[in-house]
Coordinates of C-alpha atoms and ligand atoms in Angstrom, one line a residue:
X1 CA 96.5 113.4 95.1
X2 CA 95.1 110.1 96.8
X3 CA 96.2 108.7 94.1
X4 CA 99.3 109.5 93.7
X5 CA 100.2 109.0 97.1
X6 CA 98.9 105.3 96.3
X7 CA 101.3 105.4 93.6
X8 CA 104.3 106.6 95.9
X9 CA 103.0 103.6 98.6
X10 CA 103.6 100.9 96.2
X11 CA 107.0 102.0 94.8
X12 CA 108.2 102.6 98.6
X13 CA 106.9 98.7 99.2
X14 CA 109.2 97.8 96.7
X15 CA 112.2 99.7 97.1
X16 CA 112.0 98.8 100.9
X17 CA 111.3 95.3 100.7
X18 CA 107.8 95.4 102.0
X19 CA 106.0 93.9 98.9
X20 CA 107.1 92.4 95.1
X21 CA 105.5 91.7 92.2
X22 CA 105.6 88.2 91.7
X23 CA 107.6 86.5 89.0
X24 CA 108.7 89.5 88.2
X25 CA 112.1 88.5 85.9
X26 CA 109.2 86.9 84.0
X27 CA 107.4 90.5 83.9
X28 CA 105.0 89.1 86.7
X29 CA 101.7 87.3 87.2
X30 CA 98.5 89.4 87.7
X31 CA 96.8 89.8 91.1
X32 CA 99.8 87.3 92.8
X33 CA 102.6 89.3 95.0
X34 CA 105.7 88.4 97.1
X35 CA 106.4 89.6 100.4
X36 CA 110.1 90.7 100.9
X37 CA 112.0 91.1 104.0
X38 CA 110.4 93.3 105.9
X39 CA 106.9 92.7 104.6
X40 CA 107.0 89.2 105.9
X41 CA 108.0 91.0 109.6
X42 CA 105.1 92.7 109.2
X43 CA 102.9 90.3 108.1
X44 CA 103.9 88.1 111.0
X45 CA 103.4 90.4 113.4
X46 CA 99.9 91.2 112.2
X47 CA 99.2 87.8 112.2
X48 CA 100.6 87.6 116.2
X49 CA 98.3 90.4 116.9
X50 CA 95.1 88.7 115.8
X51 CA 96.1 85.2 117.3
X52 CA 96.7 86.8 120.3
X53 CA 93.8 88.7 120.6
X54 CA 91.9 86.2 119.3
X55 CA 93.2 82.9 121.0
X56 CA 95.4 83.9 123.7
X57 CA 92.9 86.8 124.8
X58 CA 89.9 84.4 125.2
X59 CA 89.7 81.1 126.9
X60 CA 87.3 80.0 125.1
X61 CA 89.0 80.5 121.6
X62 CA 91.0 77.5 119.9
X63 CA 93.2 77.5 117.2
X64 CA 93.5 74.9 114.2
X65 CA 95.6 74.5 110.9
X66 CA 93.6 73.2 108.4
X67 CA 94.3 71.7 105.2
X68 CA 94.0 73.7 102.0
X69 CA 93.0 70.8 100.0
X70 CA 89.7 69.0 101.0
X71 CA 87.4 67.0 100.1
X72 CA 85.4 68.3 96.7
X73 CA 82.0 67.5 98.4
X74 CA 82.6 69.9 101.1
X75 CA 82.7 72.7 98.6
X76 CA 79.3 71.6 97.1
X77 CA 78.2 71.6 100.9
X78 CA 79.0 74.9 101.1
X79 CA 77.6 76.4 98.0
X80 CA 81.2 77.2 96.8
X81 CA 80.3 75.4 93.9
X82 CA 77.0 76.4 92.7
X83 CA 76.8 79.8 94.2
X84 CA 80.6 81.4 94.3
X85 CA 80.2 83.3 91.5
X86 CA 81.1 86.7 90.4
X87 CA 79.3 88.8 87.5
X88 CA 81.5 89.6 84.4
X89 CA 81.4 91.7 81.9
X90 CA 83.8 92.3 78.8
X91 CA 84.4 95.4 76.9
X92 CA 83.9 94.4 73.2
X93 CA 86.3 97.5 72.2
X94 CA 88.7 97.3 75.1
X95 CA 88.9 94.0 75.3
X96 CA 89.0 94.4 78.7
X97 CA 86.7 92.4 81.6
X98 CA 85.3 93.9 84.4
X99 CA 83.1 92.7 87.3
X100 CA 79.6 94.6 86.7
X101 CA 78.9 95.0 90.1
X102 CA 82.0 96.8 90.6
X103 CA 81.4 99.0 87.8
X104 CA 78.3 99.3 89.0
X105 CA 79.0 100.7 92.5
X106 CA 81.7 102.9 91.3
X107 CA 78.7 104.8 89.6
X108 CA 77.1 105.1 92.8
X109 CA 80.1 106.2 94.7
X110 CA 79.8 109.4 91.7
X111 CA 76.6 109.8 92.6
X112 CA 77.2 109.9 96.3
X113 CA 80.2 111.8 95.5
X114 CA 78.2 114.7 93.3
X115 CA 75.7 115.0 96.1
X116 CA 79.0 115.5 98.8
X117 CA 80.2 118.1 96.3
X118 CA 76.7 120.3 96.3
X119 CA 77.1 120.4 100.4
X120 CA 80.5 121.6 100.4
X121 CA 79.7 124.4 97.5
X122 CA 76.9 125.4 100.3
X123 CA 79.0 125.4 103.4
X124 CA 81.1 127.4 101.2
X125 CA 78.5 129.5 100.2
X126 CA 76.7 130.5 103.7
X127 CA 79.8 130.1 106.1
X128 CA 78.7 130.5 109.6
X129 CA 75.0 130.1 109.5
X130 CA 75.1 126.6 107.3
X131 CA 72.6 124.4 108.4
X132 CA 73.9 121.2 106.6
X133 CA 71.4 118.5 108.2
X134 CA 68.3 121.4 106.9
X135 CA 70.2 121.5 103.5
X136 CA 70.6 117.8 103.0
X137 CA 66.9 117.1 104.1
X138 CA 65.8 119.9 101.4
X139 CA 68.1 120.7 98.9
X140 CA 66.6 119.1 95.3
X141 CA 69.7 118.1 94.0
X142 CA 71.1 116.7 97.1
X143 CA 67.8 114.3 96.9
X144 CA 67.8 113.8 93.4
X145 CA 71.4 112.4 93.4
X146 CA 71.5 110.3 96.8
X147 CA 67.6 109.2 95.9
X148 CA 69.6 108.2 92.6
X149 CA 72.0 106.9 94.8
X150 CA 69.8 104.5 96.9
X151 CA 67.7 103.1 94.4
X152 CA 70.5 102.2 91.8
X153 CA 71.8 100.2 95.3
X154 CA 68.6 98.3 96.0
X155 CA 68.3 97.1 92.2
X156 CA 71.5 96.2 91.9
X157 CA 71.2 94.2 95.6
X158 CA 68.2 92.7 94.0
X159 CA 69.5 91.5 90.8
X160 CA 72.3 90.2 92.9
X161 CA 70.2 88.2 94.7
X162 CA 68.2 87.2 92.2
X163 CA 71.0 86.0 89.8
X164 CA 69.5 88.2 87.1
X165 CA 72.0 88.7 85.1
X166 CA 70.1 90.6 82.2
X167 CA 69.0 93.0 84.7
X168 CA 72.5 93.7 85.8
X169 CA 73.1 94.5 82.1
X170 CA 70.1 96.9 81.8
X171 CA 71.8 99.0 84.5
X172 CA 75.2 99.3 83.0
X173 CA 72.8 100.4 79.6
X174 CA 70.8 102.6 81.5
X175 CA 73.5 104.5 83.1
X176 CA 75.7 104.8 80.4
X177 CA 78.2 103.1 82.2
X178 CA 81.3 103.2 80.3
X179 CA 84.6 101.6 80.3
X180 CA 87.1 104.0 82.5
X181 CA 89.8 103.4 80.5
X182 CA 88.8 103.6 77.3
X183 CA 85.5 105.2 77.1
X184 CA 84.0 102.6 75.3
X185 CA 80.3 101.5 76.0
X186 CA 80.3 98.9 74.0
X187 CA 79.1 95.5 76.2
X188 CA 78.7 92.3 76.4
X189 CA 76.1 90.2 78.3
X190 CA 76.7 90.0 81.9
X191 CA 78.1 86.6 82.7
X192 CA 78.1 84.6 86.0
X193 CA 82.0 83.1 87.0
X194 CA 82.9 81.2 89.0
X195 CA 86.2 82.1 91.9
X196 CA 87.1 78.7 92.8
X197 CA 90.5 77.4 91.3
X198 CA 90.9 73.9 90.7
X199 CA 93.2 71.5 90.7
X200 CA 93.5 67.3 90.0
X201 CA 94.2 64.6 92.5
X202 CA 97.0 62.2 92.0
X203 CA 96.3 59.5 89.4
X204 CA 92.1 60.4 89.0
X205 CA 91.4 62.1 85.9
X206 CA 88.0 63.5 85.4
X207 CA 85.4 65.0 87.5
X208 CA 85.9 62.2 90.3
X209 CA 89.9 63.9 90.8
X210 CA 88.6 67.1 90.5
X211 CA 90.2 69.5 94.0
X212 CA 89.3 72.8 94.6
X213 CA 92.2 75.3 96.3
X214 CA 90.1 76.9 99.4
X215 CA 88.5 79.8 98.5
X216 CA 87.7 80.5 102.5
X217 CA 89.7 79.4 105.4
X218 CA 86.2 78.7 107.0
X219 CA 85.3 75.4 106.0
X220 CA 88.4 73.8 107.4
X221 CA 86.6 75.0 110.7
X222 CA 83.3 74.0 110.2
X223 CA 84.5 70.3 109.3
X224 CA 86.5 69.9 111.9
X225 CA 83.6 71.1 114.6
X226 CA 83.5 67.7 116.3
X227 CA 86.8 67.1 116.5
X228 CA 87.9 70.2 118.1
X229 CA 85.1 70.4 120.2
X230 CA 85.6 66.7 121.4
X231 CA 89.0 67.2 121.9
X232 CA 89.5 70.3 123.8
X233 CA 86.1 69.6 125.7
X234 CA 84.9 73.4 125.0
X235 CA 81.2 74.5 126.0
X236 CA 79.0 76.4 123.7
X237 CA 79.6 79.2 123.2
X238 CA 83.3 78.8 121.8
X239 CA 84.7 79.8 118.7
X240 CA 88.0 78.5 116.3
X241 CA 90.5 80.1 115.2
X242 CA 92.5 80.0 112.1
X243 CA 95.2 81.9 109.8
X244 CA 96.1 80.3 106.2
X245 CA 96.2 81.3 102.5
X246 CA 92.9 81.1 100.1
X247 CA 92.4 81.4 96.6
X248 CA 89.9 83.2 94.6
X249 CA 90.0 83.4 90.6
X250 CA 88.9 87.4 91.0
X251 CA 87.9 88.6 87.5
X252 CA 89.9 91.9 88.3
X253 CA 92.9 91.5 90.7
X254 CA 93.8 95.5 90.9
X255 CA 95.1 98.0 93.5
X256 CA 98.1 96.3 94.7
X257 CA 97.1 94.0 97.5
X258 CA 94.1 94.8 98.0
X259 CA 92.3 92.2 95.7
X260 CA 94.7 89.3 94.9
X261 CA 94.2 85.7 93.3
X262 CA 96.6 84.3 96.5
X263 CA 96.1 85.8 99.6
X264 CA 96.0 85.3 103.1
X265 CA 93.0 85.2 105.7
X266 CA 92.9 85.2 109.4
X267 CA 89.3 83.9 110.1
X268 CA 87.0 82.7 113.4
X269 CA 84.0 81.0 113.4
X270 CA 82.5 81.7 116.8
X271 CA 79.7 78.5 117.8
X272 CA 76.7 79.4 119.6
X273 CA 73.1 78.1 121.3
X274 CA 70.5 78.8 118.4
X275 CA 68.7 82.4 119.2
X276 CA 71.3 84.1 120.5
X277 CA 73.4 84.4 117.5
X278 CA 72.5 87.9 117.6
X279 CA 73.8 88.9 120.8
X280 CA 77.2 87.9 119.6
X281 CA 77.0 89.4 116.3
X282 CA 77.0 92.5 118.2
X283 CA 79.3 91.4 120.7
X284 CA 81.8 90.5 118.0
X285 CA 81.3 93.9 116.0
X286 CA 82.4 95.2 119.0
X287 CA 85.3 93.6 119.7
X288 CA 86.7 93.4 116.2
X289 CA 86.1 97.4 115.8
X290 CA 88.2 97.9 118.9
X291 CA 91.2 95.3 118.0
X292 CA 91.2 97.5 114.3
X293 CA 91.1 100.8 116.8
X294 CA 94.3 99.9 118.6
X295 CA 96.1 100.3 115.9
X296 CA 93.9 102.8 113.3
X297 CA 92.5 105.8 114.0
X298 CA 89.1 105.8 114.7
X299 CA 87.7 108.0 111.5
X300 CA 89.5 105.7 108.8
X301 CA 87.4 102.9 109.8
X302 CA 83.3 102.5 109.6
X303 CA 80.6 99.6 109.6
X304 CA 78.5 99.1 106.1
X305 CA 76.1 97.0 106.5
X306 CA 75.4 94.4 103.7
X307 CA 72.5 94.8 100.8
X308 CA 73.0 91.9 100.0
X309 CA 73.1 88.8 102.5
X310 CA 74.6 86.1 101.2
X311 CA 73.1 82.5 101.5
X312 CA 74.4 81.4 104.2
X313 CA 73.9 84.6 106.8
X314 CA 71.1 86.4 108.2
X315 CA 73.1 89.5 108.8
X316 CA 76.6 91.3 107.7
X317 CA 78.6 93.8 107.9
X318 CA 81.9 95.0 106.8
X319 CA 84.7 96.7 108.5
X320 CA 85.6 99.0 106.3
X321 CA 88.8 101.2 106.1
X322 CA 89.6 104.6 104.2
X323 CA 92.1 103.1 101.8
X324 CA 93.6 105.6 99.4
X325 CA 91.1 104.9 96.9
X326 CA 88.0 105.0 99.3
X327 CA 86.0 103.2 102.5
X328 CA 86.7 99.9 101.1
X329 CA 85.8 96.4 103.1
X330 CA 88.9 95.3 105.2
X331 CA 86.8 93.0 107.4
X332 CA 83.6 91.0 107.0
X333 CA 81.6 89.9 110.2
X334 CA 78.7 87.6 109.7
X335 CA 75.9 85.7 110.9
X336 CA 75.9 82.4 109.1
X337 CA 73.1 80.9 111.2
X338 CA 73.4 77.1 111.4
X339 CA 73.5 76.7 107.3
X340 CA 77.3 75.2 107.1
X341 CA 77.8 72.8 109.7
X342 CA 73.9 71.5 108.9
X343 CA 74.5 71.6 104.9
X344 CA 78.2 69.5 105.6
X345 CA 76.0 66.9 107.9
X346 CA 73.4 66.8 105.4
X347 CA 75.7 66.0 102.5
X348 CA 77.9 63.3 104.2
X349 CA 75.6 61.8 106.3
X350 CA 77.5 62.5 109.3
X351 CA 75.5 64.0 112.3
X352 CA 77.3 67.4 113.7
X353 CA 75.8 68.5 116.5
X354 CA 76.6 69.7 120.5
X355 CA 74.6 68.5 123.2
X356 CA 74.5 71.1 125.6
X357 CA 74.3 70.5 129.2
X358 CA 73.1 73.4 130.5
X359 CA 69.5 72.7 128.9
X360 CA 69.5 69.0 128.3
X361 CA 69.3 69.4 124.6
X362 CA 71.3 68.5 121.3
X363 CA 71.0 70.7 118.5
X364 CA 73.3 72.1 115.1
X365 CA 75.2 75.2 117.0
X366 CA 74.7 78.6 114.8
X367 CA 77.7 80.4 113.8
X368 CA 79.0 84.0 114.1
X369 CA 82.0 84.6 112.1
X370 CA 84.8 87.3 111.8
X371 CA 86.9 87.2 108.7
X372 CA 89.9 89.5 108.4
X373 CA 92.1 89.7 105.1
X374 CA 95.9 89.3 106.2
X375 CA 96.7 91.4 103.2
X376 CA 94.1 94.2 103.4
X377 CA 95.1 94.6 106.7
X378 CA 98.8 95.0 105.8
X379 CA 97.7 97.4 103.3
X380 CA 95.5 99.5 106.0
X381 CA 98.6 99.7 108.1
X382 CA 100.8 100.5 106.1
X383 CA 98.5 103.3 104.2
X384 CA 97.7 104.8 107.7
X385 CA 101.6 104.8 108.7
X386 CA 103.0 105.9 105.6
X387 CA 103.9 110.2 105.8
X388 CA 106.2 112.3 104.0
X389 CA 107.6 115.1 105.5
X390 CA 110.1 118.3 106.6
X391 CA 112.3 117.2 109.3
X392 CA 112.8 120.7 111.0
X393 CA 116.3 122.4 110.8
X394 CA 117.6 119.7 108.9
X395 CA 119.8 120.4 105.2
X396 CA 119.3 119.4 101.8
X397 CA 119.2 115.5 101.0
X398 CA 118.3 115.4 104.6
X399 CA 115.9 117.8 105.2
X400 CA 112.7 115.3 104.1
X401 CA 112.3 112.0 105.1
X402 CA 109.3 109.1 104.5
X403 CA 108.2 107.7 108.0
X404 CA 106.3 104.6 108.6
X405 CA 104.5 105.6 111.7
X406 CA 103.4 102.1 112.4
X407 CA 102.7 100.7 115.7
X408 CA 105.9 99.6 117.4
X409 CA 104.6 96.4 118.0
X410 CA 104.2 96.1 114.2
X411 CA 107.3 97.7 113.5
X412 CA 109.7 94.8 111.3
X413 CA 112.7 96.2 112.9
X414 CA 112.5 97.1 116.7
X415 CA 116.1 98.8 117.0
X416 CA 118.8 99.6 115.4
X417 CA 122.3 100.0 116.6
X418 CA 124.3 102.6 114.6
X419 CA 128.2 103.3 115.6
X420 CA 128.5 107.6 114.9
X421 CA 131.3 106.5 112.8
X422 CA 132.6 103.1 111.4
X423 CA 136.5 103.5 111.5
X424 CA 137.1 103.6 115.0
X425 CA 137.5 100.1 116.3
X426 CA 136.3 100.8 119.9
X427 CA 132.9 102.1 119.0
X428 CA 132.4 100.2 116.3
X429 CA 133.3 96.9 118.7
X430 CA 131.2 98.4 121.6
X431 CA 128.2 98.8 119.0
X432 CA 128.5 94.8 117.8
X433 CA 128.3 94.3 121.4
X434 CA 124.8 96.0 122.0
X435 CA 123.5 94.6 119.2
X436 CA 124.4 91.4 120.2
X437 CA 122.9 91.5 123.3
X438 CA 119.8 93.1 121.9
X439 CA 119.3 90.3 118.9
X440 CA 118.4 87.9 121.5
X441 CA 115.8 89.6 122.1
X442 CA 114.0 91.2 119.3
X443 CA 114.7 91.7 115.2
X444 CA 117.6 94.5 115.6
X445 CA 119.5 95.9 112.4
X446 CA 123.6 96.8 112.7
X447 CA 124.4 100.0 110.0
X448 CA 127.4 101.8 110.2
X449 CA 127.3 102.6 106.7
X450 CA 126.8 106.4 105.4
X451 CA 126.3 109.7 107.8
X452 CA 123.9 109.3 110.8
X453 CA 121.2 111.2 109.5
X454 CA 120.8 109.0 105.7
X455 CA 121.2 106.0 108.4
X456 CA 118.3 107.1 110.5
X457 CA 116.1 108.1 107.1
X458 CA 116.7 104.7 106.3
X459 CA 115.0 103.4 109.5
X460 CA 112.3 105.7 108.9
X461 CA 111.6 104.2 105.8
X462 CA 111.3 100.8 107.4
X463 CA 109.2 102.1 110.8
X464 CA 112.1 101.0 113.2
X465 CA 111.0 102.7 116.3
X466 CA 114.4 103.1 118.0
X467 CA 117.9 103.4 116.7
X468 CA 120.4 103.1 119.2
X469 CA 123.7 105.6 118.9
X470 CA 127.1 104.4 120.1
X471 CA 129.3 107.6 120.5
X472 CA 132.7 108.7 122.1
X473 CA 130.5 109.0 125.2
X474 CA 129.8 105.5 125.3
X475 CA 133.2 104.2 125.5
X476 CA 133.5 106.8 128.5
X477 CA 130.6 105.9 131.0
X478 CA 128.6 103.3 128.9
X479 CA 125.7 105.3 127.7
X480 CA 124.3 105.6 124.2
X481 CA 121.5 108.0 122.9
X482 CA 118.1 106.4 122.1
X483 CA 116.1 108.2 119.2
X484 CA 112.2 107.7 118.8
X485 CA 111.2 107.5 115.5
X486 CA 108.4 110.0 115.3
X487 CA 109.1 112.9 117.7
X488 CA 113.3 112.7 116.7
X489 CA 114.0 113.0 120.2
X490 CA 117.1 111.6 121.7
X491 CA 117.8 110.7 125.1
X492 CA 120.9 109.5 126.9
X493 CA 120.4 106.2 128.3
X494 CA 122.2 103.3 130.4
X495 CA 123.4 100.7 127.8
X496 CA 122.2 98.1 130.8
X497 CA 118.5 99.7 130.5
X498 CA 118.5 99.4 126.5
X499 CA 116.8 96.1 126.4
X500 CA 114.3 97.0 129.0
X501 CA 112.9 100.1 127.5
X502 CA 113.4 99.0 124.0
X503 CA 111.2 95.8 125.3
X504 CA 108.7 97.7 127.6
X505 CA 107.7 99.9 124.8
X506 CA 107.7 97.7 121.6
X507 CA 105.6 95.2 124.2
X508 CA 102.3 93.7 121.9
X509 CA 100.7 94.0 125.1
X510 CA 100.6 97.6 124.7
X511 CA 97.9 97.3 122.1
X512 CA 96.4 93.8 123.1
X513 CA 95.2 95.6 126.1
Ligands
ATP1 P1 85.1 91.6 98.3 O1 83.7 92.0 98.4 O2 86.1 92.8 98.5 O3 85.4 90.7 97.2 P2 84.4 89.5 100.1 O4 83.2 90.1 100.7 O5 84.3 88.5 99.0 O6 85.4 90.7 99.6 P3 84.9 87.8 102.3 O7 84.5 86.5 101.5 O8 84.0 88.3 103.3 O9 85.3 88.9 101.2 O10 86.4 87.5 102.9 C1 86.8 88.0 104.1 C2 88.0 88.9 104.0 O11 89.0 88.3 103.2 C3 87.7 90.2 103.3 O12 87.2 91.1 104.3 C4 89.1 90.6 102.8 O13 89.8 91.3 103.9 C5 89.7 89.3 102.5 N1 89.7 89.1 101.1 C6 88.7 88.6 100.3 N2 89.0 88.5 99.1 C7 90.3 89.0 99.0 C8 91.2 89.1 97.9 N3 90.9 88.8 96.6 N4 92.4 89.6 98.1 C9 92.8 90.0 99.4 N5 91.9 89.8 100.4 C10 90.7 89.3 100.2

């Protein structure tokens, strides 16, 4: 059913403009998508929604536009290069390759899943009197599958860790894990990858002109610590903010935009005194949880903490939305102590540090980061706004319609301005002259093609929030009817107040605060 649904969300991207395959006349290129029309409205205003919240929100938040290319020490620095690596694992029948980890988890999500199962058949079973917490604390099978659960979780955290590959390898075995396409549990060893593309420099050939594309947005920030700090004069604690594309060579690129090779991250890297990095881990869960609840409902999203910590941090957690194929991470938040900007000095020699006034010391600042996917966050919105349903005492072709419930703010298209009908030359000139005056001020779409009702399903289909009516009552007292997208409710308004309420509730301030 999820599924499906999944299905039906992709297609409507495409049919609507939202999202493309890219190079698609060429029959496309794995994990790589366009956005179309109204995907890149909606990818902007996502993007305005963070900044804002992020750097106009907080004085003491700075933005910066990094470079994608960098120097190729900085990704040694970092442990891009030694460390950025991904276990693989091909199917010798299938020919397929897989990331063991994933297949790995997906085991434990069926375990999870079978214990789930058992507590539902026993809610079923006692109605009324169902103790679940008693149930789940006793039931043997319950324990036997999320025991199951847990310790599959820790050895696979370990092995992580550990870079043990052949362990990694012995769980697949152990489980039977098998290929879910074809069955198949034929496998090879489990290799390390690395994600990093690369690239060559001008007229160096060799190792020397090696250039990596940015697998993080992060270091751009980190390397240009001094700069910023020197130049806009902050005080610890202040953070920097940036939105640009990175680049990942993901061994499996599936489910749409959720994991792609090219994609897009909106990522702030928060600077702090030493010791107190854990305040504003918290603080920072915090905030990030409520900027995803302005626009989410609050039981799609959860915290997970990570198993498995990566170098650089000494805690993590992930945002994680209900996606139509599960809690998946839409967010990562992280501690990443004082590793990068001491690792970067290290390495070039160059000493980054804050001397900070307040208690006569210098020292390397530690860093607190949140890290949001551009794409995964279009993906969550759109999931969440995307409903199909009966539109009451309406007929045939018009009886069901797909609505994007999205936040107005969000919305591609604020308004549209639709004449009743397109051969009378007074409305029709009265409606180019509303949505003239209305362009000015927000993204607006003129139709006076097809009935009214096809006109406003196609609005629906986009999440316009308004569409504006010009009818034989306008040309009589210059009023139109105003129709909100998810109640269907129209209302006779003032052309002179159209811009006002059109403005006052598609504000981004309505969700900013
Ligand atoms: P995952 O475990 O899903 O591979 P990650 O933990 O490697 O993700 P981070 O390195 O924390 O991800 O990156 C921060 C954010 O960037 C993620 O929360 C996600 O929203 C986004 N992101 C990471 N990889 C991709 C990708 N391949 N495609 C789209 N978005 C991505």
């Amino acid at each position: 059913m999820q599924e499906d649904l999944f299905k039906r969300l992709v297609a409507h991207c495409k049919e609507y403009g939202f999202v493309y395959p890219s190079s698609e006349v060429y029959d496309g290129l794995g994990g790589v998508y366009d956005y179309g029309p109204m995907g890149v409205e909606l990818k902007n205003n996502i993007k305005e929604y963070w900044w804002r919240a992020m750097v106009q929100m907080h004085e003491n938040i700075v933005g910066l536009d990094s470079a994608i290319f960098m120097h190729p020490l900085i990704w040694k620095a970092s442990g891009h290069v030694d460390a950025f690596n991904d276990p693989l694992v091909d199917n010798k029948d299938s020919k397929k390759r897989f990331r063991a980890d994933v297949l790995i988890e997906g085991e434990i999500d069926k375990m999870n899943g079978k214990a789930e199962k058992e507590v539902e058949k026993a809610a079923k079973r006692f109605g009324e009197s169902f103790d679940e917490k008693m149930f789940r604390e006793t039931n043997p099978r319950v324990l036997e599958y999320t025991q199951k659960a847990i310790d599959v979780e820790k050895r696979l955290a370990k092995a992580l860790k550990e870079e043990n590959m052949a362990d990694i390898k012995a769980i697949i075995d152990e489980l039977e894990i098998a290929d879910p396409d074809s069955g198949s549990r034929n496998w090879t060893d489990v290799r390390q990858f690395n994600l990093m593309f690369s690239t060559q420099l001008g007229n160096i050939s060799g190792e020397e002109g090696k250039l990596y594309l940015r697998p993080e947005t992060a270091q751009g920030i980190f390397v240009n610590f001094s700069n910023v700090q020197k130049t806009t004069r902050q005080k610890i604690p202040f953070g920097i903010a940036q939105i640009g594309k990175a680049f990942r060579n993901e061994i499996v690129a599936r489910q749409f935009i959720f994991r792609m090779r090219e994609f897009e991250q909106m990522e702030m890297q928060f600077f702090v005194r030493p010791g107190t990095e854990m305040e504003w881990y918290e603080k920072w869960k915090e905030k990030r949880m409520a900027w995803h609840k302005a626009v989410t409902p609050a039981e799609k999203l959860k915290f997970k903490d990570h198993d498995n910590l990566a170098h650089y941090a000494n805690a993590a957690v992930d945002v994680q939305f209900d996606f139509p194929f599960g809690f998946k991470e839409l967010e990562g938040i992280h501690s990443r102590t004082d590793f990068d900007l001491s690792s970067h000095s290290n390495l070039s020699g160059k000493k980054i540090t804050y001397f900070d006034p307040e208690i006569n010391e210098h020292y390397v600042p530690y860093v607190v980061e949140t890290s949001v996917g551009c794409d995964r966050m279009f993906l969550s919105i759109l999931s969440n706004a995307f409903a199909e349903e009966q539109v009451p005492d309406a007929q045939g072709e018009d009886s069901k319609r797909i609505v994007l419930r999205l936040a107005p703010s969000l919305a591609p298209v604020k308004c549209a301005v639709l004449p009743i009908v397109k051969n009378k030359e007074e409305l029709v000139g009265k409606a180019r002259e509303v949505f003239d005056r209305l362009k000015l001020h927000f993204l607006c779409q003129y139709d006076e093609k097809d009935a009214i009702g096809r006109r406003y399903r196609r609005q629906d289909a986009i999440g316009t929030p308004y569409c504006v009516t010009i009818d034989f009552e306008t040309i009589e007292n210059d009023t139109v009817t105003i129709r909100e997208r998810d109640s269907m409710k129209q209302d006779r308004i003032s052309i002179s107040e159209v811009v006002r309420i059109v403005r006052e509730r598609t504000d981004m301030a309505n969700i900013l605060a």
